[in-house]
Amino acid sequence: EAGVTQFPSHSVIEKGQTVTLRCDPISGHDNLYWYRRVMGKEIKFLLHFVKESKQDESGMPNNRFLAERTGGTYSTLKVQPAELEDSGVYFCASSQASTGARMNTEAFFGQGTRLTVV
Amino acid sequence: GDSVTQMEGPVTLSEEAFLTINCTYTATGYPSLFWYVQYPGEGLQLLLKATKADDKGSNKGFEATYRKETTSFHLEKGSVQVSDSAVYFCALLNNQGGKLIFGQGTELSVKP
């Protein structure tokens, strides 16, 4: 079974340009998450999809970031225009639908996209 | 809000040395606790987890015990190998949502 796949693995862009990151979750996983790690710091939550709906986007830094999840399958994260502080590693994770009140199903992570804005 | 604090790295050890990476947390409710590992060039992998107080998670020789009284989930291994060189992240999952709260990561380097 294929794991979570992210494209591209690396991206170097100039300040002011646009970049789109893609995440293909494990087939059948309703939950999809985006996280980001800025150099040497903690991995921070960006947003959470349940199928095609945004469940929680409280971690999105600003309106330069736009996430979509077409048909509840793959997801894209677009940064437009990119700024220097957007550099970091962007992780995607997916998990099965939660049962009951306790959401503790295991999240599977992709290898991440390393974004460098110069 | 909820938070995780783990010891800063990098940590450098000789092969077969004992490893401890400290992790403490602040959370409302009763979170589940996790250790994730990122090997060079790879994605995050779940190493072990514990879902309630006094539970011990274990995998690949690593162990961590959920201590509610000290709000800690320290990672230990009795004898590290060169192949354990990686970045280790402590994390919690609260029961108010599905997002993981991570610590800043601890880089471990094991020398032969």
PDB file of C-alpha atoms in Angstrom, chain A residues 33 35 37 40-45 48 56 58 89 91 101-112, chain B residues 30-32 34 36 38 41-44 46 49 51 87 89 93-95 97-100 102-105:
ATOM      1  CA  TYR A  33      -3.211  17.583   7.749  1.00  0.00           C
ATOM      2  CA  TYR A  35       2.280  20.999   9.085  1.00  0.00           C
ATOM      3  CA  ARG A  37       8.799  23.089  10.363  1.00  0.00           C
ATOM      4  CA  GLY A  40      15.377  24.088  13.914  1.00  0.00           C
ATOM      5  CA  LYS A  41      12.015  24.851  15.474  1.00  0.00           C
ATOM      6  CA  GLU A  42       8.967  22.808  16.313  1.00  0.00           C
ATOM      7  CA  ILE A  43       6.664  21.326  13.712  1.00  0.00           C
ATOM      8  CA  LYS A  44       3.589  23.526  13.649  1.00  0.00           C
ATOM      9  CA  PHE A  45       0.071  22.629  12.584  1.00  0.00           C
ATOM     10  CA  HIS A  48      -6.878  19.921   8.871  1.00  0.00           C
ATOM     11  CA  ASP A  56      -9.506  23.537  11.354  1.00  0.00           C
ATOM     12  CA  SER A  58      -6.282  27.965  12.774  1.00  0.00           C
ATOM     13  CA  VAL A  89       9.805  21.858   5.474  1.00  0.00           C
ATOM     14  CA  PHE A  91       4.730  17.980   5.963  1.00  0.00           C
ATOM     15  CA  ALA A 101     -15.159  11.256  20.733  1.00  0.00           C
ATOM     16  CA  ARG A 102     -11.475  10.465  20.949  1.00  0.00           C
ATOM     17  CA  MET A 103      -9.504  11.294  17.820  1.00  0.00           C
ATOM     18  CA  ASN A 104      -6.399   9.193  18.313  1.00  0.00           C
ATOM     19  CA  THR A 105      -6.058   7.258  15.072  1.00  0.00           C
ATOM     20  CA  GLU A 106      -2.468   7.134  13.857  1.00  0.00           C
ATOM     21  CA  ALA A 107      -1.367   9.828  11.453  1.00  0.00           C
ATOM     22  CA  PHE A 108       0.984   8.784   8.637  1.00  0.00           C
ATOM     23  CA  PHE A 109       3.372  11.416   7.351  1.00  0.00           C
ATOM     24  CA  GLY A 110       4.900  12.088   3.970  1.00  0.00           C
ATOM     25  CA  GLN A 111       8.586  12.783   3.476  1.00  0.00           C
ATOM     26  CA  GLY A 112       7.986  16.518   3.363  1.00  0.00           C
TER      27      GLY A 112
ATOM     28  CA  TYR B  30      -6.125  13.766  28.787  1.00  0.00           C
ATOM     29  CA  PRO B  31      -3.919  13.818  25.707  1.00  0.00           C
ATOM     30  CA  SER B  32      -2.284  10.921  23.938  1.00  0.00           C
ATOM     31  CA  PHE B  34       3.826  10.217  20.889  1.00  0.00           C
ATOM     32  CA  TYR B  36       8.063  10.472  16.091  1.00  0.00           C
ATOM     33  CA  GLN B  38      12.779  11.389  11.160  1.00  0.00           C
ATOM     34  CA  GLY B  41      16.151  11.859   3.896  1.00  0.00           C
ATOM     35  CA  GLU B  42      12.904  10.306   5.107  1.00  0.00           C
ATOM     36  CA  GLY B  43       9.546  11.442   6.433  1.00  0.00           C
ATOM     37  CA  LEU B  44       8.257  11.354   9.989  1.00  0.00           C
ATOM     38  CA  LEU B  46       5.671   7.028  14.509  1.00  0.00           C
ATOM     39  CA  LYS B  49       2.835   6.098  21.699  1.00  0.00           C
ATOM     40  CA  THR B  51      -2.731   6.916  25.348  1.00  0.00           C
ATOM     41  CA  VAL B  87      15.732  13.714  14.706  1.00  0.00           C
ATOM     42  CA  PHE B  89      10.020  14.666  18.037  1.00  0.00           C
ATOM     43  CA  LEU B  93      -2.780  14.798  20.562  1.00  0.00           C
ATOM     44  CA  ASN B  94      -5.521  16.424  22.527  1.00  0.00           C
ATOM     45  CA  ASN B  95      -9.070  15.217  22.501  1.00  0.00           C
ATOM     46  CA  GLY B  97      -9.278  18.055  17.737  1.00  0.00           C
ATOM     47  CA  GLY B  98      -7.122  15.984  15.458  1.00  0.00           C
ATOM     48  CA  LYS B  99      -3.977  18.097  15.342  1.00  0.00           C
ATOM     49  CA  LEU B 100      -0.660  17.037  16.818  1.00  0.00           C
ATOM     50  CA  PHE B 102       5.050  18.912  18.522  1.00  0.00           C
ATOM     51  CA  GLY B 103       8.166  19.784  20.420  1.00  0.00           C
ATOM     52  CA  GLN B 104      11.092  21.382  18.614  1.00  0.00           C
ATOM     53  CA  GLY B 105      12.861  18.111  17.888  1.00  0.00           C
TER      54      GLY B 105
END
